[in-house]
Amino acid sequence: MAIINVHDKSFETYLSEETIQQRVKELADAINEDYSGHRPLFIAILNGSFMFAADLFKYLTIEADICFIKLASYKGMKSSGKVVTSIGLEDDLFDKEVIILEDIVDTGKTLHNFLPKLLHQQPRSLKIAALLHKPEATEYPLTLDYVGFQIPNKFVVGYGLDYDGLGRNLKEIYQLV
Ligand code: IMP
Ligand code: MG
């Protein structure tokens, strides 16, 4: 098992590149089936979900739109509790079939706070696809429609996820040792 260092912490391999790709393709296949003949709008939440969004999008065979917004509530290894929006949503969601793409749902606060803003625009439907979910950490009620992996409540980096800015470039996902 590979051990890597990011800043002052050691991380070990948790999900291989192959495992992640396989699962992302399965999620895309499920979406291809569920949205067959439709044209959903994906909203990818930056920064963490950029890699997941790019890979998932490549496995789609249906027509689909994508846009990006920036939400953040994290500083270092702990949720700051405050959700900050720094890039707003320009697309009109009225009557659209929307799928949110999130790298990881931890406490659930980010999405829980953000969903009412989206629902306010009256999309026809609103679903959530999260690559990772930490069920033990989730404090805010959320229905996740597509989940890549349920993981324990341990900090992870890689595949878009960072520890204080670093680690996003890793093709695998690593867990804090
Ligand atoms: P929540 O609002 O607590 O659900 O946090 C969601 C956001 O926190 C995610 O979109 C990530 O950007 C970040 N986050 C949560 N857990 C981790 C982790 O283990 N590693 C890196 N970032 C994380
Ligand atoms: Mg995120």
PDB file of C-alpha atoms in Angstrom, residues 12-134:
ATOM      1  CA  GLU A  12      -2.509   5.677   2.406  1.00  0.00           C
ATOM      2  CA  THR A  13      -4.183   4.429  -0.761  1.00  0.00           C
ATOM      3  CA  TYR A  14      -7.877   3.834  -0.203  1.00  0.00           C
ATOM      4  CA  LEU A  15      -9.525   3.682  -3.663  1.00  0.00           C
ATOM      5  CA  SER A  16      -7.434   2.862  -6.749  1.00  0.00           C
ATOM      6  CA  GLU A  17      -7.737   4.714 -10.039  1.00  0.00           C
ATOM      7  CA  GLU A  18      -9.339   1.628 -11.596  1.00  0.00           C
ATOM      8  CA  THR A  19     -11.892   1.250  -8.768  1.00  0.00           C
ATOM      9  CA  ILE A  20     -12.874   4.920  -9.057  1.00  0.00           C
ATOM     10  CA  GLN A  21     -13.184   4.832 -12.850  1.00  0.00           C
ATOM     11  CA  GLN A  22     -15.248   1.642 -12.745  1.00  0.00           C
ATOM     12  CA  ARG A  23     -17.655   3.142 -10.216  1.00  0.00           C
ATOM     13  CA  VAL A  24     -17.924   6.523 -12.001  1.00  0.00           C
ATOM     14  CA  LYS A  25     -18.837   4.628 -15.170  1.00  0.00           C
ATOM     15  CA  GLU A  26     -21.514   2.683 -13.247  1.00  0.00           C
ATOM     16  CA  LEU A  27     -23.005   5.953 -11.971  1.00  0.00           C
ATOM     17  CA  ALA A  28     -22.977   7.375 -15.516  1.00  0.00           C
ATOM     18  CA  ASP A  29     -24.657   4.208 -16.818  1.00  0.00           C
ATOM     19  CA  ALA A  30     -27.408   4.535 -14.201  1.00  0.00           C
ATOM     20  CA  ILE A  31     -27.933   8.193 -15.183  1.00  0.00           C
ATOM     21  CA  ASN A  32     -27.924   7.260 -18.907  1.00  0.00           C
ATOM     22  CA  GLU A  33     -30.720   4.817 -18.164  1.00  0.00           C
ATOM     23  CA  ASP A  34     -32.751   7.030 -15.809  1.00  0.00           C
ATOM     24  CA  TYR A  35     -32.538  10.082 -18.109  1.00  0.00           C
ATOM     25  CA  SER A  36     -32.836   8.289 -21.438  1.00  0.00           C
ATOM     26  CA  GLY A  37     -34.533  10.653 -23.923  1.00  0.00           C
ATOM     27  CA  HIS A  38     -34.068  13.603 -21.539  1.00  0.00           C
ATOM     28  CA  ARG A  39     -31.497  16.386 -21.368  1.00  0.00           C
ATOM     29  CA  PRO A  40     -30.503  17.026 -17.745  1.00  0.00           C
ATOM     30  CA  LEU A  41     -28.447  19.984 -16.544  1.00  0.00           C
ATOM     31  CA  PHE A  42     -25.521  18.990 -14.334  1.00  0.00           C
ATOM     32  CA  ILE A  43     -24.354  21.497 -11.749  1.00  0.00           C
ATOM     33  CA  ALA A  44     -20.847  20.599 -10.616  1.00  0.00           C
ATOM     34  CA  ILE A  45     -19.758  22.075  -7.316  1.00  0.00           C
ATOM     35  CA  LEU A  46     -16.244  23.460  -7.428  1.00  0.00           C
ATOM     36  CA  ASN A  47     -13.514  23.028  -6.524  1.00  0.00           C
ATOM     37  CA  GLY A  48     -13.598  19.422  -5.356  1.00  0.00           C
ATOM     38  CA  SER A  49     -15.898  17.902  -7.975  1.00  0.00           C
ATOM     39  CA  PHE A  50     -14.051  18.997 -11.118  1.00  0.00           C
ATOM     40  CA  MET A  51     -12.420  15.606 -11.738  1.00  0.00           C
ATOM     41  CA  PHE A  52     -15.517  13.552 -10.902  1.00  0.00           C
ATOM     42  CA  ALA A  53     -17.623  15.830 -13.127  1.00  0.00           C
ATOM     43  CA  ALA A  54     -15.178  15.582 -16.052  1.00  0.00           C
ATOM     44  CA  ASP A  55     -14.950  11.772 -15.886  1.00  0.00           C
ATOM     45  CA  LEU A  56     -18.674  11.211 -15.341  1.00  0.00           C
ATOM     46  CA  PHE A  57     -19.516  13.546 -18.206  1.00  0.00           C
ATOM     47  CA  LYS A  58     -17.287  11.550 -20.584  1.00  0.00           C
ATOM     48  CA  TYR A  59     -19.230   8.366 -19.791  1.00  0.00           C
ATOM     49  CA  LEU A  60     -22.605   9.969 -20.588  1.00  0.00           C
ATOM     50  CA  THR A  61     -24.335   8.947 -23.804  1.00  0.00           C
ATOM     51  CA  ILE A  62     -27.484  11.082 -23.308  1.00  0.00           C
ATOM     52  CA  GLU A  63     -27.667  14.769 -24.208  1.00  0.00           C
ATOM     53  CA  ALA A  64     -26.672  16.845 -21.213  1.00  0.00           C
ATOM     54  CA  ASP A  65     -25.677  20.358 -20.187  1.00  0.00           C
ATOM     55  CA  ILE A  66     -23.185  21.211 -17.482  1.00  0.00           C
ATOM     56  CA  CYS A  67     -22.380  24.315 -15.476  1.00  0.00           C
ATOM     57  CA  PHE A  68     -20.169  24.995 -12.481  1.00  0.00           C
ATOM     58  CA  ILE A  69     -20.635  26.821  -9.228  1.00  0.00           C
ATOM     59  CA  LYS A  70     -18.338  27.358  -6.322  1.00  0.00           C
ATOM     60  CA  LEU A  71     -19.419  26.590  -2.776  1.00  0.00           C
ATOM     61  CA  ALA A  72     -17.047  26.099   0.089  1.00  0.00           C
ATOM     62  CA  SER A  73     -17.336  25.480   3.812  1.00  0.00           C
ATOM     63  CA  TYR A  74     -13.993  23.833   4.486  1.00  0.00           C
ATOM     64  CA  LYS A  75     -10.757  25.168   5.972  1.00  0.00           C
ATOM     65  CA  GLY A  76      -7.995  22.614   6.459  1.00  0.00           C
ATOM     66  CA  MET A  77      -9.482  19.355   7.702  1.00  0.00           C
ATOM     67  CA  LYS A  78     -12.644  20.614   9.327  1.00  0.00           C
ATOM     68  CA  SER A  79     -15.881  22.064   8.058  1.00  0.00           C
ATOM     69  CA  SER A  80     -15.976  25.756   9.017  1.00  0.00           C
ATOM     70  CA  GLY A  81     -19.760  25.521   9.192  1.00  0.00           C
ATOM     71  CA  LYS A  82     -20.148  28.614   7.028  1.00  0.00           C
ATOM     72  CA  VAL A  83     -21.061  28.025   3.415  1.00  0.00           C
ATOM     73  CA  VAL A  84     -19.617  30.654   1.093  1.00  0.00           C
ATOM     74  CA  THR A  85     -20.735  31.002  -2.521  1.00  0.00           C
ATOM     75  CA  SER A  86     -18.086  32.641  -4.640  1.00  0.00           C
ATOM     76  CA  ILE A  87     -19.182  31.885  -8.209  1.00  0.00           C
ATOM     77  CA  GLY A  88     -22.913  32.265  -8.703  1.00  0.00           C
ATOM     78  CA  LEU A  89     -25.312  30.291 -10.832  1.00  0.00           C
ATOM     79  CA  GLU A  90     -26.134  31.926 -14.146  1.00  0.00           C
ATOM     80  CA  ASP A  91     -28.318  29.263 -15.720  1.00  0.00           C
ATOM     81  CA  ASP A  92     -32.091  29.454 -15.311  1.00  0.00           C
ATOM     82  CA  LEU A  93     -33.288  26.236 -13.676  1.00  0.00           C
ATOM     83  CA  PHE A  94     -36.998  26.683 -14.292  1.00  0.00           C
ATOM     84  CA  ASP A  95     -38.492  23.391 -15.533  1.00  0.00           C
ATOM     85  CA  LYS A  96     -35.003  21.845 -15.929  1.00  0.00           C
ATOM     86  CA  GLU A  97     -34.032  18.373 -14.785  1.00  0.00           C
ATOM     87  CA  VAL A  98     -31.094  19.167 -12.554  1.00  0.00           C
ATOM     88  CA  ILE A  99     -28.416  16.820 -11.219  1.00  0.00           C
ATOM     89  CA  ILE A 100     -25.927  18.190  -8.698  1.00  0.00           C
ATOM     90  CA  LEU A 101     -22.420  16.739  -8.821  1.00  0.00           C
ATOM     91  CA  GLU A 102     -20.572  16.801  -5.507  1.00  0.00           C
ATOM     92  CA  ASP A 103     -17.216  15.251  -4.652  1.00  0.00           C
ATOM     93  CA  ILE A 104     -18.129  14.309  -1.091  1.00  0.00           C
ATOM     94  CA  VAL A 105     -20.995  14.743   1.354  1.00  0.00           C
ATOM     95  CA  ASP A 106     -19.595  15.029   4.861  1.00  0.00           C
ATOM     96  CA  THR A 107     -21.830  16.891   7.373  1.00  0.00           C
ATOM     97  CA  GLY A 108     -24.245  17.636   4.515  1.00  0.00           C
ATOM     98  CA  LYS A 109     -24.333  21.303   5.448  1.00  0.00           C
ATOM     99  CA  THR A 110     -23.105  22.650   2.108  1.00  0.00           C
ATOM    100  CA  LEU A 111     -25.866  21.000   0.091  1.00  0.00           C
ATOM    101  CA  HIS A 112     -28.529  21.333   2.765  1.00  0.00           C
ATOM    102  CA  ASN A 113     -28.034  25.118   2.721  1.00  0.00           C
ATOM    103  CA  PHE A 114     -27.755  25.363  -1.021  1.00  0.00           C
ATOM    104  CA  LEU A 115     -30.741  23.227  -2.128  1.00  0.00           C
ATOM    105  CA  PRO A 116     -33.477  25.732  -1.156  1.00  0.00           C
ATOM    106  CA  LYS A 117     -31.801  28.335  -3.401  1.00  0.00           C
ATOM    107  CA  LEU A 118     -32.024  25.926  -6.325  1.00  0.00           C
ATOM    108  CA  LEU A 119     -35.567  24.764  -5.524  1.00  0.00           C
ATOM    109  CA  HIS A 120     -36.632  28.413  -5.455  1.00  0.00           C
ATOM    110  CA  GLN A 121     -36.076  28.469  -9.235  1.00  0.00           C
ATOM    111  CA  GLN A 122     -38.560  25.609  -9.657  1.00  0.00           C
ATOM    112  CA  PRO A 123     -36.575  22.967 -11.531  1.00  0.00           C
ATOM    113  CA  ARG A 124     -38.722  20.089 -12.835  1.00  0.00           C
ATOM    114  CA  SER A 125     -36.586  17.702 -10.786  1.00  0.00           C
ATOM    115  CA  LEU A 126     -33.490  17.918  -8.614  1.00  0.00           C
ATOM    116  CA  LYS A 127     -31.195  14.990  -7.858  1.00  0.00           C
ATOM    117  CA  ILE A 128     -27.814  14.666  -6.207  1.00  0.00           C
ATOM    118  CA  ALA A 129     -24.872  12.553  -7.349  1.00  0.00           C
ATOM    119  CA  ALA A 130     -22.016  12.365  -4.843  1.00  0.00           C
ATOM    120  CA  LEU A 131     -18.849  10.390  -5.469  1.00  0.00           C
ATOM    121  CA  LEU A 132     -18.230   9.893  -1.747  1.00  0.00           C
ATOM    122  CA  HIS A 133     -20.510   9.923   1.291  1.00  0.00           C
ATOM    123  CA  LYS A 134     -19.498   9.779   4.956  1.00  0.00           C
TER     124      LYS A 134
END
